mmCIF file of C-alpha atoms in Angstrom:
data_model
loop_
_atom_site.group_PDB
_atom_site.id
_atom_site.type_symbol
_atom_site.label_atom_id
_atom_site.label_comp_id
_atom_site.label_asym_id
_atom_site.label_seq_id
_atom_site.Cartn_x
_atom_site.Cartn_y
_atom_site.Cartn_z
ATOM 1 C CA MET O 1 -9.803 6.521 -24.898
ATOM 2 C CA SER O 2 -9.701 8.121 -28.342
ATOM 3 C CA SER O 3 -7.125 10.791 -29.118
ATOM 4 C CA SER O 4 -7.261 13.874 -31.303
ATOM 5 C CA LEU O 5 -3.535 13.560 -32.053
ATOM 6 C CA SER O 6 -2.467 12.661 -35.573
ATOM 7 C CA PHE O 7 1.048 11.707 -34.491
ATOM 8 C CA ARG O 8 2.541 8.920 -32.387
ATOM 9 C CA LEU O 9 3.788 9.629 -28.874
ATOM 10 C CA SER O 10 7.090 8.281 -27.604
ATOM 11 C CA ARG O 11 7.230 4.821 -26.122
ATOM 12 C CA GLY O 12 8.924 6.343 -23.086
ATOM 13 C CA VAL O 13 6.100 8.677 -22.180
ATOM 14 C CA LEU O 14 3.411 6.106 -22.990
ATOM 15 C CA SER O 15 5.037 3.536 -20.694
ATOM 16 C CA THR O 16 5.614 5.963 -17.807
ATOM 17 C CA ILE O 17 3.017 6.199 -15.049
ATOM 18 C CA SER O 18 0.984 9.372 -14.630
ATOM 19 C CA PRO O 19 2.167 11.642 -11.784
ATOM 20 C CA PRO O 20 0.916 10.049 -8.539
ATOM 21 C CA ILE O 21 0.326 13.248 -6.542
ATOM 22 C CA PRO O 22 -2.353 14.656 -8.905
ATOM 23 C CA HIS O 23 -3.865 11.164 -9.038
ATOM 24 C CA ALA O 24 -4.198 11.065 -5.257
ATOM 25 C CA LYS O 25 -5.491 14.625 -5.045
ATOM 26 C CA SER O 26 -8.205 13.753 -7.546
ATOM 27 C CA TRP O 27 -9.603 11.335 -4.963
ATOM 28 C CA GLY O 28 -10.006 14.214 -2.553
ATOM 29 C CA VAL O 29 -12.269 16.055 -4.999
ATOM 30 C CA GLY O 30 -15.022 13.606 -4.137
ATOM 31 C CA TYR O 31 -14.902 14.477 -0.437
ATOM 32 C CA LYS O 32 -17.296 17.129 0.849
ATOM 33 C CA PRO O 33 -15.425 19.051 3.549
ATOM 34 C CA THR O 34 -17.114 20.921 6.373
ATOM 35 C CA LYS O 35 -15.790 23.446 8.875
ATOM 36 C CA THR O 36 -15.417 20.735 11.487
ATOM 37 C CA ARG O 37 -14.163 18.037 9.086
ATOM 38 C CA PRO O 38 -11.828 19.596 6.493
ATOM 39 C CA LEU O 39 -9.853 17.603 3.969
ATOM 40 C CA LEU O 40 -6.613 16.508 5.672
ATOM 41 C CA ASP O 41 -3.782 16.181 3.166
ATOM 42 C CA MET O 42 -0.816 13.992 4.163
ATOM 43 C CA SER O 43 -0.058 12.962 0.593
ATOM 44 C CA GLN O 44 2.744 15.223 -0.587
ATOM 45 C CA GLY O 45 6.111 15.890 0.996
ATOM 46 C CA VAL O 46 5.922 19.659 1.276
ATOM 47 C CA PRO O 47 6.920 22.013 4.097
ATOM 48 C CA GLY O 48 4.028 22.932 6.354
ATOM 49 C CA THR O 49 5.439 26.360 7.186
ATOM 50 C CA PRO O 50 6.451 29.335 5.014
ATOM 51 C CA PRO O 51 10.055 30.495 4.650
ATOM 52 C CA SER O 52 11.459 32.503 7.532
ATOM 53 C CA LYS O 53 10.938 36.265 7.294
ATOM 54 C CA VAL O 54 14.629 36.937 6.806
ATOM 55 C CA LEU O 55 14.613 34.695 3.726
ATOM 56 C CA LEU O 56 11.403 36.247 2.415
ATOM 57 C CA ASP O 57 12.979 39.692 2.772
ATOM 58 C CA ALA O 58 16.076 38.530 0.900
ATOM 59 C CA LEU O 59 13.895 37.033 -1.836
ATOM 60 C CA SER O 60 11.948 40.267 -2.136
ATOM 61 C CA HIS O 61 15.147 42.233 -2.528
ATOM 62 C CA SER O 62 16.765 39.890 -5.042
ATOM 63 C CA SER O 63 13.586 39.514 -7.090
ATOM 64 C CA SER O 64 13.208 43.274 -7.461
ATOM 65 C CA SER O 65 16.793 43.733 -8.633
ATOM 66 C CA PRO O 66 17.076 44.188 -12.422
ATOM 67 C CA GLY O 67 20.305 42.220 -12.345
ATOM 68 C CA SER O 68 18.527 39.039 -11.237
ATOM 69 C CA SER O 69 16.477 38.851 -14.419
ATOM 70 C CA GLY O 70 19.311 37.707 -16.648
ATOM 71 C CA TYR O 71 21.057 34.385 -17.062
ATOM 72 C CA CYS O 72 23.752 33.247 -14.665
ATOM 73 C CA HIS O 73 26.419 30.574 -15.135
ATOM 74 C CA VAL O 74 24.921 27.219 -16.040
ATOM 75 C CA LEU O 75 26.303 25.670 -12.822
ATOM 76 C CA GLY O 76 24.845 28.433 -10.669
ATOM 77 C CA GLU O 77 25.805 31.647 -8.933
ATOM 78 C CA HIS O 78 29.422 31.575 -7.820
ATOM 79 C CA THR O 79 28.484 33.234 -4.518
ATOM 80 C CA LEU O 80 25.915 30.556 -3.632
ATOM 81 C CA ARG O 81 28.165 27.655 -4.638
ATOM 82 C CA SER O 82 30.896 29.050 -2.408
ATOM 83 C CA ALA O 83 28.560 29.812 0.506
ATOM 84 C CA PHE O 84 26.909 26.412 0.357
ATOM 85 C CA ALA O 85 30.215 24.539 0.290
ATOM 86 C CA GLU O 86 30.882 26.296 3.592
ATOM 87 C CA GLU O 87 27.337 25.609 4.859
ATOM 88 C CA MET O 88 27.800 21.878 4.262
ATOM 89 C CA LYS O 89 30.414 21.888 7.025
ATOM 90 C CA THR O 90 27.646 22.487 9.577
ATOM 91 C CA VAL O 91 26.046 19.201 8.485
ATOM 92 C CA TYR O 92 28.972 16.938 7.586
ATOM 93 C CA GLY O 93 31.720 18.361 9.793
ATOM 94 C CA PRO O 94 34.335 21.135 9.591
ATOM 95 C CA ASP O 95 36.968 18.939 7.945
ATOM 96 C CA ILE O 96 34.976 17.914 4.872
ATOM 97 C CA ASP O 97 36.605 18.077 1.473
ATOM 98 C CA VAL O 98 33.968 19.893 -0.583
ATOM 99 C CA THR O 99 34.590 23.092 -2.533
ATOM 100 C CA GLN O 100 32.553 25.385 -4.747
ATOM 101 C CA ASP O 101 34.083 23.631 -7.767
ATOM 102 C CA ASP O 102 32.266 20.440 -6.705
ATOM 103 C CA ILE O 103 28.834 22.095 -6.708
ATOM 104 C CA ALA O 104 26.218 22.706 -9.392
ATOM 105 C CA ILE O 105 22.896 24.451 -8.704
ATOM 106 C CA THR O 106 19.841 23.029 -10.457
ATOM 107 C CA ALA O 107 16.160 23.877 -10.880
ATOM 108 C CA GLY O 108 15.098 21.478 -8.138
ATOM 109 C CA CYS O 109 16.436 18.104 -7.028
ATOM 110 C CA ASN O 110 14.476 16.201 -9.684
ATOM 111 C CA MET O 111 16.424 18.202 -12.250
ATOM 112 C CA ALA O 112 19.619 17.256 -10.428
ATOM 113 C CA PHE O 113 18.706 13.583 -10.743
ATOM 114 C CA VAL O 114 17.763 13.789 -14.429
ATOM 115 C CA ALA O 115 20.894 15.734 -15.351
ATOM 116 C CA THR O 116 23.020 13.242 -13.440
ATOM 117 C CA VAL O 117 21.588 10.038 -14.917
ATOM 118 C CA MET O 118 21.743 11.500 -18.414
ATOM 119 C CA CYS O 119 25.502 11.682 -17.879
ATOM 120 C CA LEU O 120 25.738 8.172 -16.450
ATOM 121 C CA ALA O 121 23.610 5.911 -18.624
ATOM 122 C CA ASP O 122 22.418 5.281 -22.155
ATOM 123 C CA PRO O 123 19.105 3.713 -23.196
ATOM 124 C CA GLY O 124 19.211 0.048 -22.211
ATOM 125 C CA ASP O 125 21.676 0.600 -19.372
ATOM 126 C CA GLU O 126 20.615 -0.145 -15.797
ATOM 127 C CA ILE O 127 20.372 1.773 -12.537
ATOM 128 C CA ILE O 128 19.501 0.066 -9.262
ATOM 129 C CA LEU O 129 16.778 1.634 -7.082
ATOM 130 C CA PRO O 130 15.718 0.306 -3.668
ATOM 131 C CA VAL O 131 12.013 -0.555 -3.551
ATOM 132 C CA PRO O 132 9.767 1.057 -2.450
ATOM 133 C CA TRP O 133 11.270 3.751 -4.666
ATOM 134 C CA TYR O 134 10.763 7.469 -5.091
ATOM 135 C CA PHE O 135 8.421 7.427 -8.083
ATOM 136 C CA ASN O 136 9.962 10.417 -9.876
ATOM 137 C CA HIS O 137 13.305 8.613 -10.009
ATOM 138 C CA GLN O 138 11.759 5.560 -11.662
ATOM 139 C CA MET O 139 9.636 7.736 -13.958
ATOM 140 C CA SER O 140 12.704 9.704 -15.098
ATOM 141 C CA LEU O 141 14.669 6.553 -15.855
ATOM 142 C CA ASN O 142 11.764 5.129 -17.811
ATOM 143 C CA LEU O 143 11.402 8.300 -19.885
ATOM 144 C CA LEU O 144 15.103 8.094 -20.747
ATOM 145 C CA GLY O 145 14.943 4.426 -21.713
ATOM 146 C CA ILE O 146 17.159 3.417 -18.777
ATOM 147 C CA LYS O 147 16.151 0.186 -17.082
ATOM 148 C CA THR O 148 15.238 0.435 -13.408
ATOM 149 C CA VAL O 149 16.490 -2.617 -11.521
ATOM 150 C CA PRO O 150 14.509 -3.029 -8.277
ATOM 151 C CA LEU O 151 16.405 -3.748 -5.058
ATOM 152 C CA TYR O 152 13.657 -5.036 -2.794
ATOM 153 C CA THR O 153 13.829 -4.131 0.877
ATOM 154 C CA ARG O 154 12.259 -6.006 3.783
ATOM 155 C CA ALA O 155 9.515 -4.608 5.967
ATOM 156 C CA ASN O 156 10.816 -6.495 9.002
ATOM 157 C CA GLU O 157 14.205 -4.801 8.553
ATOM 158 C CA GLY O 158 12.763 -1.295 8.429
ATOM 159 C CA PHE O 159 12.961 -1.120 4.610
ATOM 160 C CA LEU O 160 16.753 -0.730 4.720
ATOM 161 C CA PRO O 161 18.494 -1.889 1.528
ATOM 162 C CA SER O 162 21.004 -4.735 1.682
ATOM 163 C CA THR O 163 24.417 -4.405 0.058
ATOM 164 C CA SER O 164 24.637 -8.185 -0.403
ATOM 165 C CA ASP O 165 21.260 -8.230 -2.186
ATOM 166 C CA CYS O 166 22.388 -5.251 -4.255
ATOM 167 C CA GLU O 167 25.641 -6.850 -5.357
ATOM 168 C CA LYS O 168 23.709 -9.768 -6.876
ATOM 169 C CA LEU O 169 21.970 -7.293 -9.204
ATOM 170 C CA ILE O 170 25.130 -5.679 -10.585
ATOM 171 C CA ASN O 171 26.139 -6.662 -14.118
ATOM 172 C CA PRO O 172 28.059 -5.070 -17.017
ATOM 173 C CA ARG O 173 25.075 -2.848 -17.891
ATOM 174 C CA THR O 174 24.784 -1.435 -14.343
ATOM 175 C CA LYS O 175 25.803 2.218 -14.239
ATOM 176 C CA ALA O 176 24.738 3.352 -10.775
ATOM 177 C CA ILE O 177 23.024 2.659 -7.488
ATOM 178 C CA ALA O 178 20.636 5.458 -6.475
ATOM 179 C CA LEU O 179 19.730 5.833 -2.790
ATOM 180 C CA VAL O 180 17.464 8.299 -0.978
ATOM 181 C CA THR O 181 18.173 8.888 2.716
ATOM 182 C CA PRO O 182 16.197 9.698 4.788
ATOM 183 C CA ASN O 183 14.102 7.675 2.414
ATOM 184 C CA ASN O 184 11.163 8.733 0.323
ATOM 185 C CA PRO O 185 8.691 7.027 0.666
ATOM 186 C CA THR O 186 9.516 4.931 3.738
ATOM 187 C CA GLY O 187 11.204 7.480 5.991
ATOM 188 C CA ALA O 188 13.958 4.929 6.689
ATOM 189 C CA ILE O 189 17.207 6.586 7.743
ATOM 190 C CA TYR O 190 20.326 4.895 6.373
ATOM 191 C CA SER O 191 23.129 4.809 8.934
ATOM 192 C CA PRO O 192 26.553 6.293 8.118
ATOM 193 C CA ASP O 193 27.905 2.742 8.124
ATOM 194 C CA LEU O 194 25.309 1.562 5.583
ATOM 195 C CA VAL O 195 25.996 4.546 3.326
ATOM 196 C CA SER O 196 29.738 3.816 3.502
ATOM 197 C CA LYS O 197 29.153 0.163 2.603
ATOM 198 C CA PHE O 198 27.200 1.188 -0.487
ATOM 199 C CA ALA O 199 30.018 3.581 -1.441
ATOM 200 C CA GLU O 200 32.482 0.702 -1.104
ATOM 201 C CA LEU O 201 30.256 -1.562 -3.188
ATOM 202 C CA ALA O 202 29.930 1.035 -5.928
ATOM 203 C CA GLN O 203 33.671 1.644 -5.980
ATOM 204 C CA LYS O 204 34.370 -2.111 -6.098
ATOM 205 C CA HIS O 205 32.293 -2.426 -9.266
ATOM 206 C CA LYS O 206 33.359 0.932 -10.751
ATOM 207 C CA ILE O 207 29.840 2.355 -10.838
ATOM 208 C CA ALA O 208 28.358 5.554 -9.403
ATOM 209 C CA LEU O 209 26.586 5.936 -6.084
ATOM 210 C CA VAL O 210 23.891 8.607 -6.460
ATOM 211 C CA LEU O 211 22.936 9.762 -2.982
ATOM 212 C CA ASP O 212 19.779 11.894 -2.770
ATOM 213 C CA GLU O 213 19.780 13.614 0.637
ATOM 214 C CA THR O 214 16.779 15.879 0.201
ATOM 215 C CA TYR O 215 15.686 15.255 3.818
ATOM 216 C CA ARG O 216 19.132 15.149 5.406
ATOM 217 C CA ASP O 217 18.473 18.089 7.740
ATOM 218 C CA PHE O 218 15.691 16.197 9.528
ATOM 219 C CA VAL O 219 17.645 13.464 11.309
ATOM 220 C CA ASP O 220 18.760 13.197 14.921
ATOM 221 C CA ILE O 221 22.276 11.918 14.272
ATOM 222 C CA MET O 222 24.775 14.173 12.570
ATOM 223 C CA PRO O 223 26.651 13.852 10.336
ATOM 224 C CA PRO O 224 24.366 11.742 8.116
ATOM 225 C CA HIS O 225 27.516 10.051 6.763
ATOM 226 C CA THR O 226 31.264 10.624 6.631
ATOM 227 C CA LEU O 227 31.949 10.202 2.913
ATOM 228 C CA PHE O 228 32.999 13.831 2.494
ATOM 229 C CA SER O 229 35.557 13.641 5.335
ATOM 230 C CA PRO O 230 39.044 12.348 4.545
ATOM 231 C CA PHE O 231 40.208 9.303 6.517
ATOM 232 C CA GLN O 232 36.775 8.704 8.079
ATOM 233 C CA THR O 233 35.681 5.580 6.207
ATOM 234 C CA GLU O 234 37.090 2.160 5.421
ATOM 235 C CA VAL O 235 37.231 3.015 1.744
ATOM 236 C CA SER O 236 39.390 6.058 2.547
ATOM 237 C CA LYS O 237 42.163 3.790 3.806
ATOM 238 C CA SER O 238 42.948 2.811 0.219
ATOM 239 C CA SER O 239 43.389 6.438 -0.939
ATOM 240 C CA TRP O 240 39.743 6.597 -1.930
ATOM 241 C CA SER O 241 38.079 9.944 -2.547
ATOM 242 C CA TRP O 242 34.338 10.570 -2.599
ATOM 243 C CA ARG O 243 34.848 12.278 -5.961
ATOM 244 C CA PHE O 244 35.726 8.925 -7.562
ATOM 245 C CA ASN O 245 32.149 7.673 -7.604
ATOM 246 C CA VAL O 246 29.806 9.513 -5.170
ATOM 247 C CA ILE O 247 27.246 11.983 -6.546
ATOM 248 C CA HIS O 248 25.375 13.877 -3.838
ATOM 249 C CA LEU O 249 21.984 15.433 -4.569
ATOM 250 C CA PHE O 250 20.171 17.963 -2.389
ATOM 251 C CA SER O 251 16.933 19.932 -2.470
ATOM 252 C CA PHE O 252 16.626 23.429 -1.050
ATOM 253 C CA SER O 253 12.833 23.019 -1.061
ATOM 254 C CA LYS O 254 12.434 21.209 2.254
ATOM 255 C CA SER O 255 15.130 22.741 4.423
ATOM 256 C CA TYR O 256 14.402 26.300 3.312
ATOM 257 C CA CYS O 257 10.619 25.864 2.901
ATOM 258 C CA PHE O 258 10.359 27.297 -0.605
ATOM 259 C CA PRO O 259 9.673 24.462 -3.064
ATOM 260 C CA GLY O 260 8.083 26.854 -5.550
ATOM 261 C CA HIS O 261 11.430 28.561 -6.133
ATOM 262 C CA ARG O 262 12.917 25.333 -7.551
ATOM 263 C CA LEU O 263 16.483 24.994 -6.349
ATOM 264 C CA GLY O 264 18.457 21.782 -6.095
ATOM 265 C CA LEU O 265 22.110 20.856 -5.990
ATOM 266 C CA ILE O 266 24.626 18.336 -7.284
ATOM 267 C CA ALA O 267 27.917 17.802 -5.457
ATOM 268 C CA ALA O 268 30.315 15.722 -7.531
ATOM 269 C CA SER O 269 33.768 15.697 -9.046
ATOM 270 C CA PRO O 270 34.473 18.640 -11.369
ATOM 271 C CA ASP O 271 35.332 15.958 -13.937
ATOM 272 C CA LEU O 272 31.676 14.927 -13.890
ATOM 273 C CA LEU O 273 30.302 18.455 -13.573
ATOM 274 C CA LYS O 274 31.842 19.480 -16.883
ATOM 275 C CA HIS O 275 29.494 16.929 -18.465
ATOM 276 C CA VAL O 276 26.612 17.905 -16.186
ATOM 277 C CA THR O 277 27.118 21.373 -17.642
ATOM 278 C CA THR O 278 26.104 19.972 -21.028
ATOM 279 C CA THR O 279 22.891 18.370 -19.765
ATOM 280 C CA LEU O 280 21.916 21.382 -17.651
ATOM 281 C CA ASP O 281 22.541 23.778 -20.528
ATOM 282 C CA CYS O 282 19.973 21.845 -22.557
ATOM 283 C CA LEU O 283 17.481 21.316 -19.727
ATOM 284 C CA GLN O 284 17.448 24.610 -17.844
ATOM 285 C CA ILE O 285 20.111 27.057 -19.138
ATOM 286 C CA CYS O 286 20.428 28.088 -15.495
ATOM 287 C CA ALA O 287 18.518 27.647 -12.264
ATOM 288 C CA PRO O 288 16.313 30.565 -11.086
ATOM 289 C CA ARG O 289 18.560 33.466 -10.098
ATOM 290 C CA PRO O 290 16.535 35.371 -7.449
ATOM 291 C CA PRO O 291 16.494 32.522 -4.882
ATOM 292 C CA GLN O 292 20.176 31.837 -5.550
ATOM 293 C CA LEU O 293 21.073 35.459 -4.906
ATOM 294 C CA ALA O 294 18.837 35.564 -1.844
ATOM 295 C CA LEU O 295 20.452 32.522 -0.227
ATOM 296 C CA ALA O 296 23.904 33.871 -1.056
ATOM 297 C CA SER O 297 23.240 37.083 0.908
ATOM 298 C CA PRO O 298 26.159 37.572 3.341
ATOM 299 C CA GLY O 299 25.578 35.740 6.600
ATOM 300 C CA LEU O 300 22.121 34.427 5.655
ATOM 301 C CA LEU O 301 22.803 30.682 5.512
ATOM 302 C CA PRO O 302 24.087 30.514 9.127
ATOM 303 C CA ILE O 303 20.991 32.402 10.270
ATOM 304 C CA LEU O 304 18.719 30.029 8.358
ATOM 305 C CA ARG O 305 20.455 27.043 9.966
ATOM 306 C CA GLN O 306 18.691 28.026 13.193
ATOM 307 C CA SER O 307 15.256 27.871 11.554
ATOM 308 C CA ILE O 308 16.140 24.522 9.954
ATOM 309 C CA GLN O 309 16.987 23.091 13.363
ATOM 310 C CA ALA O 310 13.718 24.433 14.781
ATOM 311 C CA SER O 311 11.791 22.815 11.912
ATOM 312 C CA ALA O 312 13.574 19.526 12.523
ATOM 313 C CA GLN O 313 12.581 19.628 16.181
ATOM 314 C CA SER O 314 8.949 20.404 15.314
ATOM 315 C CA LEU O 315 8.931 17.532 12.842
ATOM 316 C CA LYS O 316 10.301 15.158 15.474
ATOM 317 C CA ILE O 317 7.464 16.141 17.818
ATOM 318 C CA ARG O 318 4.921 15.598 15.053
ATOM 319 C CA HIS O 319 6.310 12.135 14.336
ATOM 320 C CA ASN O 320 5.881 11.308 18.014
ATOM 321 C CA ILE O 321 2.293 12.565 17.957
ATOM 322 C CA PHE O 322 1.513 10.434 14.920
ATOM 323 C CA ARG O 323 3.094 7.357 16.483
ATOM 324 C CA THR O 324 1.239 7.897 19.771
ATOM 325 C CA HIS O 325 -2.217 8.502 18.280
ATOM 326 C CA LEU O 326 -2.157 5.925 15.484
ATOM 327 C CA PRO O 327 -4.977 3.385 16.015
ATOM 328 C CA PRO O 328 -4.179 -0.162 17.191
ATOM 329 C CA GLY O 329 -3.381 -2.452 14.291
ATOM 330 C CA TRP O 330 -1.848 0.290 12.153
ATOM 331 C CA THR O 331 1.858 -0.657 12.167
ATOM 332 C CA ILE O 332 4.733 1.740 11.501
ATOM 333 C CA GLY O 333 7.439 -0.015 9.502
ATOM 334 C CA SER O 334 9.791 2.963 9.315
ATOM 335 C CA GLN O 335 9.635 6.636 10.133
ATOM 336 C CA GLY O 336 11.910 9.615 9.559
ATOM 337 C CA GLY O 337 12.476 12.727 7.485
ATOM 338 C CA TYR O 338 9.052 13.818 6.268
ATOM 339 C CA PHE O 339 7.422 10.390 6.196
ATOM 340 C CA ALA O 340 5.946 7.496 8.121
ATOM 341 C CA PHE O 341 5.373 4.212 6.300
ATOM 342 C CA VAL O 342 2.424 2.388 7.816
ATOM 343 C CA ARG O 343 0.764 -0.986 7.241
ATOM 344 C CA HIS O 344 -3.012 -0.840 7.530
ATOM 345 C CA PRO O 345 -4.800 -3.653 9.443
ATOM 346 C CA PHE O 346 -7.336 -4.766 6.827
ATOM 347 C CA VAL O 347 -6.345 -8.093 5.271
ATOM 348 C CA GLY O 348 -7.041 -8.453 1.563
ATOM 349 C CA ILE O 349 -7.584 -4.720 0.986
ATOM 350 C CA PRO O 350 -4.875 -3.202 -1.269
ATOM 351 C CA ALA O 351 -3.597 0.121 -0.002
ATOM 352 C CA ILE O 352 -4.581 1.835 -3.239
ATOM 353 C CA THR O 353 -8.212 0.826 -2.662
ATOM 354 C CA LEU O 354 -8.153 1.928 0.963
ATOM 355 C CA CYS O 355 -6.421 5.243 0.181
ATOM 356 C CA GLN O 356 -9.074 6.146 -2.359
ATOM 357 C CA ARG O 357 -11.817 5.399 0.157
ATOM 358 C CA LEU O 358 -9.998 7.304 2.911
ATOM 359 C CA ALA O 359 -9.890 10.359 0.642
ATOM 360 C CA GLU O 360 -13.411 10.182 -0.739
ATOM 361 C CA GLU O 361 -15.254 9.117 2.417
ATOM 362 C CA LEU O 362 -13.136 10.224 5.405
ATOM 363 C CA GLY O 363 -11.242 13.175 3.917
ATOM 364 C CA VAL O 364 -7.714 11.824 4.507
ATOM 365 C CA LEU O 365 -5.183 11.943 1.668
ATOM 366 C CA ALA O 366 -2.211 9.543 1.774
ATOM 367 C CA LEU O 367 -0.265 7.564 -0.831
ATOM 368 C CA PRO O 368 -0.411 3.772 -1.282
ATOM 369 C CA MET O 369 2.506 1.387 -1.747
ATOM 370 C CA GLN O 370 1.330 0.792 -5.328
ATOM 371 C CA PHE O 371 2.670 4.255 -6.271
ATOM 372 C CA PHE O 372 6.178 3.252 -5.178
ATOM 373 C CA CYS O 373 6.772 -0.024 -7.012
ATOM 374 C CA ASP O 374 6.084 -1.901 -10.236
ATOM 375 C CA ASP O 375 2.854 -3.728 -10.897
ATOM 376 C CA SER O 376 4.921 -6.873 -11.467
ATOM 377 C CA VAL O 377 5.821 -7.293 -7.779
ATOM 378 C CA GLY O 378 5.457 -10.941 -6.802
ATOM 379 C CA SER O 379 8.063 -13.682 -6.974
ATOM 380 C CA GLU O 380 10.862 -11.370 -5.825
ATOM 381 C CA LEU O 381 8.953 -10.649 -2.623
ATOM 382 C CA GLU O 382 8.355 -14.329 -1.934
ATOM 383 C CA SER O 383 12.082 -15.010 -2.231
ATOM 384 C CA LEU O 384 12.590 -12.450 0.549
ATOM 385 C CA GLY O 385 9.942 -14.025 2.761
ATOM 386 C CA GLN O 386 7.328 -11.329 2.099
ATOM 387 C CA SER O 387 3.834 -11.890 0.764
ATOM 388 C CA LYS O 388 2.420 -9.718 -2.010
ATOM 389 C CA MET O 389 -0.787 -9.292 0.018
ATOM 390 C CA ASP O 390 1.118 -7.849 2.991
ATOM 391 C CA TRP O 391 3.320 -5.693 0.730
ATOM 392 C CA GLU O 392 0.266 -4.061 -0.800
ATOM 393 C CA ARG O 393 -1.011 -2.845 2.583
ATOM 394 C CA TRP O 394 1.640 -0.166 3.176
ATOM 395 C CA ILE O 395 0.762 3.539 3.063
ATOM 396 C CA ARG O 396 2.944 6.666 3.113
ATOM 397 C CA PHE O 397 1.876 9.513 5.382
ATOM 398 C CA SER O 398 3.685 12.860 5.216
ATOM 399 C CA VAL O 399 3.698 14.466 8.636
ATOM 400 C CA ALA O 400 5.478 17.629 7.477
ATOM 401 C CA ASN O 401 2.685 19.500 5.729
ATOM 402 C CA VAL O 402 0.060 19.365 8.495
ATOM 403 C CA SER O 403 -0.163 20.793 12.003
ATOM 404 C CA ASP O 404 0.136 18.805 15.224
ATOM 405 C CA ASP O 405 -3.626 19.016 15.658
ATOM 406 C CA MET O 406 -4.253 17.828 12.103
ATOM 407 C CA VAL O 407 -2.068 14.780 12.750
ATOM 408 C CA LYS O 408 -4.324 13.929 15.677
ATOM 409 C CA GLN O 409 -7.396 14.470 13.484
ATOM 410 C CA VAL O 410 -6.002 12.118 10.822
ATOM 411 C CA CYS O 411 -5.410 9.417 13.426
ATOM 412 C CA GLY O 412 -8.922 9.986 14.739
ATOM 413 C CA ARG O 413 -10.391 9.400 11.290
ATOM 414 C CA LEU O 414 -8.307 6.250 10.852
ATOM 415 C CA HIS O 415 -10.023 5.014 14.022
ATOM 416 C CA GLU O 416 -13.303 5.409 12.097
ATOM 417 C CA CYS O 417 -12.392 3.001 9.278
ATOM 418 C CA GLU O 418 -14.214 0.027 10.741
ATOM 419 C CA GLN O 419 -17.308 2.047 11.642
ATOM 420 C CA TYR O 420 -17.713 4.172 8.527
ATOM 421 C CA LEU O 421 -15.974 2.114 5.828
ATOM 422 C CA GLY O 422 -17.309 -1.224 7.005
ATOM 423 C CA LEU O 423 -13.846 -2.773 7.257
ATOM 424 C CA THR O 424 -12.705 -5.371 9.773
ATOM 425 C CA ALA O 425 -9.193 -5.298 11.182
ATOM 426 C CA GLU O 426 -7.204 -8.508 11.564
#
């Protein structure tokens, strides 16, 4: 395609994939919805419910205050950092060793990731990502000239990453291992033991463990891990502290149902945060103030914990509905958080081809495996006993942003694939 630009674009942006969500939504434009058959969107991980009224009221109040229009400290409002350090005790336990000095507030969790990796790695350095990966993590690394090293997971093991496989990838250029749990895109939930083993591995090799826990409030077992608690892990027995090498990332978007307000969080050693201050000052100056002030309202976070727990229960029910109504032959490989990762039953049909047809012809939006890995997938899979043809059949469904009834409707339309798309299941 010809360009009207008279200048050359950066190699980073030219070699980075286009955002997958708009790509998928463009498929849906070709579908002609009706009152009885609307477009059903399970493509994006967004909350399906608005913020609770008490949070909306707090947002209204903080937004209308003249004082919220100015800058705040680059690391965030002191009141929110203090309140959230206390709030983390409800998730990780009352004895955790996390203070306000360990916390930075960012304009969303993607910003938290970018600011973090800018502190960790230079162009040409390497960061290990489990595959399938969260595409924005890989895209960010590519834009920065940091090499993404894929740590392939196995479908028959629920897409859980292996520490032994990971250790084989570590070399002098490795700066970090980045994990997402519950995982995006697979929904796989990493056990506290697995998280601890990755922390040990990272400490052994003197690299960082970046732990993105955007969906941590939507798991059955609490705490999600014990890294923040003294004397709770094997690594703690050798006077280890999480501040040595663990960098925790969090998104307020999912738990508090207000992704448009763009709040994320980094919890890390103050020795790292003084450098994060530099990156954040260049990227954002400060995160949006009104939502920070709203969340920091006295007593609000404990109240909102109740609505978070209710959302988690609703999500669990929706996962069960999806699992129960999924057509025969559609196989769930892993499920948790916002997502279910499903293998379709049509041999030889890449998921990206099927997802486009599902959107255009049946009005179902979902994301294919091809959005969560490199095009060069091949020999690495075979070494793990997985075929490229099988790998390309996996699809991510987000069960969070649709109603229980819509989940049933999606499953009903998947039943129609053979009849209306002319496909034959294995």
